[in-house]
Amino acid sequence: MHSEVFLAIIVVMLVALAAADKPLPVPLLLRSDIHHVHDDGAHSMDFEVDNGISFQLSGSQGEEGGANMFGTYKMMNAEGELVDVKFVANEFGFQPESSLLPVAPAFPHPIPQFVLDQIAFAEQQKLTQSQESSE
């Protein structure tokens, strides 16, 4: 009896070990180039690894002491497709552009009738209240 339980435990452990995720291989660095800050504040860097990931950045000193940067990075998404992201980072924040990012609907879009009705009702109430308070 004990040997059957022991054997079952061993089998379960071996199945779990075989089903365990294998570690991902470490990507190899293909290219790396860093230009440190110059007197005028200009800087740049880029790197690329063998799995398709790459990053490029250039920047300069901002007018108010911050940094102005622009660049691109590429990465693999969950479906294994290469995604390209362009960005600008400055006093207005980080501004990415990519087909990966959702796009807001075109504006102005038509205002639904129930919203127009609510606005008209609120205007009518405001007019009625102002007339009552002036009497």
Tab-separated table of C-alpha atoms in Angstrom:
chain	number	residue	atom	x	y	z
A	1	MET	CA	0.000	0.000	0.000
A	2	HIS	CA	2.746	2.452	0.973
A	3	SER	CA	4.725	1.636	-2.140
A	4	GLU	CA	1.704	2.397	-4.361
A	5	VAL	CA	1.221	5.816	-2.707
A	6	PHE	CA	4.946	6.505	-2.977
A	7	LEU	CA	4.914	5.495	-6.658
A	8	ALA	CA	1.868	7.732	-7.326
A	9	ILE	CA	3.630	10.694	-5.686
A	10	ILE	CA	6.746	10.089	-7.790
A	11	VAL	CA	4.650	9.899	-10.988
A	12	VAL	CA	2.825	13.152	-10.136
A	13	MET	CA	6.152	14.881	-9.409
A	14	LEU	CA	7.649	13.693	-12.706
A	15	VAL	CA	4.585	14.860	-14.664
A	16	ALA	CA	4.740	18.267	-12.937
A	17	LEU	CA	8.444	18.548	-13.683
A	18	ALA	CA	7.918	17.700	-17.359
A	19	ALA	CA	5.051	20.201	-17.654
A	20	ALA	CA	6.995	23.044	-16.018
A	21	ASP	CA	7.770	26.019	-18.249
A	22	LYS	CA	11.233	25.984	-19.636
A	23	PRO	CA	13.176	29.221	-19.080
A	24	LEU	CA	13.376	31.607	-22.014
A	25	PRO	CA	16.782	31.977	-23.620
A	26	VAL	CA	18.709	35.127	-22.766
A	27	PRO	CA	18.736	37.443	-25.820
A	28	LEU	CA	22.114	38.308	-27.288
A	29	LEU	CA	23.114	41.949	-27.634
A	30	LEU	CA	23.793	42.680	-31.319
A	31	ARG	CA	24.553	46.392	-31.106
A	32	SER	CA	24.927	48.964	-28.348
A	33	ASP	CA	26.001	52.576	-28.716
A	34	ILE	CA	25.797	55.296	-26.067
A	35	HIS	CA	26.866	58.893	-26.577
A	36	HIS	CA	27.052	60.656	-23.256
A	37	VAL	CA	25.899	64.198	-22.681
A	38	HIS	CA	27.888	66.834	-24.527
A	39	ASP	CA	28.362	70.436	-23.386
A	40	ASP	CA	25.238	71.511	-25.273
A	41	GLY	CA	23.113	68.780	-23.634
A	42	ALA	CA	22.893	66.545	-26.722
A	43	HIS	CA	22.820	62.809	-26.045
A	44	SER	CA	21.884	59.600	-27.828
A	45	MET	CA	21.819	55.865	-27.342
A	46	ASP	CA	20.655	52.774	-29.160
A	47	PHE	CA	20.774	49.029	-28.798
A	48	GLU	CA	19.454	45.951	-30.545
A	49	VAL	CA	19.149	42.341	-29.416
A	50	ASP	CA	18.709	39.188	-31.461
A	51	ASN	CA	15.019	38.684	-30.550
A	52	GLY	CA	13.926	41.806	-32.476
A	53	ILE	CA	13.876	44.270	-29.586
A	54	SER	CA	15.584	47.565	-30.367
A	55	PHE	CA	15.664	51.046	-28.857
A	56	GLN	CA	16.928	54.347	-30.283
A	57	LEU	CA	16.921	57.682	-28.476
A	58	SER	CA	18.246	61.159	-29.224
A	59	GLY	CA	17.831	64.189	-27.058
A	60	SER	CA	18.890	67.683	-26.194
A	61	GLN	CA	18.698	70.112	-23.313
A	62	GLY	CA	15.275	71.744	-23.003
A	63	GLU	CA	14.755	75.481	-22.737
A	64	GLU	CA	13.666	75.312	-19.097
A	65	GLY	CA	16.266	72.824	-17.883
A	66	GLY	CA	14.425	69.630	-18.840
A	67	ALA	CA	15.276	67.266	-21.633
A	68	ASN	CA	13.739	66.957	-25.085
A	69	MET	CA	13.935	63.408	-26.397
A	70	PHE	CA	12.653	61.504	-29.387
A	71	GLY	CA	13.138	57.969	-30.526
A	72	THR	CA	11.701	54.593	-31.405
A	73	TYR	CA	11.546	51.172	-29.893
A	74	LYS	CA	10.511	47.836	-31.337
A	75	MET	CA	9.317	44.795	-29.448
A	76	MET	CA	7.426	41.562	-29.969
A	77	ASN	CA	3.789	41.529	-28.880
A	78	ALA	CA	2.006	38.499	-27.412
A	79	GLU	CA	1.156	37.244	-30.927
A	80	GLY	CA	4.829	37.293	-31.943
A	81	GLU	CA	4.465	40.327	-34.231
A	82	LEU	CA	7.027	43.121	-34.243
A	83	VAL	CA	5.497	46.354	-32.921
A	84	ASP	CA	7.064	49.748	-33.646
A	85	VAL	CA	6.559	52.702	-31.263
A	86	LYS	CA	7.758	56.237	-32.009
A	87	PHE	CA	7.838	58.757	-29.186
A	88	VAL	CA	8.593	62.310	-28.160
A	89	ALA	CA	9.249	63.184	-24.520
A	90	ASN	CA	9.495	66.832	-23.506
A	91	GLU	CA	7.869	69.440	-21.270
A	92	PHE	CA	4.488	68.262	-22.602
A	93	GLY	CA	5.056	64.680	-21.399
A	94	PHE	CA	5.584	61.321	-23.094
A	95	GLN	CA	3.787	61.174	-26.460
A	96	PRO	CA	3.895	57.730	-28.118
A	97	GLU	CA	2.643	56.908	-31.623
A	98	SER	CA	1.973	53.335	-32.705
A	99	SER	CA	-0.578	51.117	-34.393
A	100	LEU	CA	-0.521	49.237	-31.081
A	101	LEU	CA	-2.227	52.124	-29.253
A	102	PRO	CA	-6.004	52.607	-29.292
A	103	VAL	CA	-7.370	55.505	-31.327
A	104	ALA	CA	-10.103	57.789	-30.022
A	105	PRO	CA	-13.203	58.119	-32.179
A	106	ALA	CA	-13.396	61.044	-34.573
A	107	PHE	CA	-14.765	64.208	-32.998
A	108	PRO	CA	-17.094	65.922	-33.068
A	109	HIS	CA	-19.383	62.959	-33.096
A	110	PRO	CA	-23.163	63.433	-33.209
A	111	ILE	CA	-24.695	64.228	-29.818
A	112	PRO	CA	-27.476	61.760	-28.941
A	113	GLN	CA	-30.986	63.190	-28.834
A	114	PHE	CA	-31.528	62.329	-25.154
A	115	VAL	CA	-28.501	64.489	-24.283
A	116	LEU	CA	-29.877	67.395	-26.323
A	117	ASP	CA	-33.221	66.943	-24.538
A	118	GLN	CA	-31.503	67.059	-21.131
A	119	ILE	CA	-29.620	70.234	-22.070
A	120	ALA	CA	-32.838	71.904	-23.254
A	121	PHE	CA	-34.624	70.846	-20.044
A	122	ALA	CA	-31.803	72.252	-17.882
A	123	GLU	CA	-31.880	75.546	-19.791
A	124	GLN	CA	-35.649	75.737	-19.318
A	125	GLN	CA	-35.273	75.107	-15.567
A	126	LYS	CA	-32.568	77.769	-15.315
A	127	LEU	CA	-34.809	80.279	-17.122
A	128	THR	CA	-37.784	79.427	-14.887
A	129	GLN	CA	-35.692	79.802	-11.711
A	130	SER	CA	-34.266	83.155	-12.806
A	131	GLN	CA	-37.797	84.437	-13.587
A	132	GLU	CA	-39.095	83.274	-10.187
A	133	SER	CA	-36.214	84.897	-8.303
A	134	SER	CA	-36.688	88.221	-10.131
A	135	GLU	CA	-40.381	88.433	-9.131
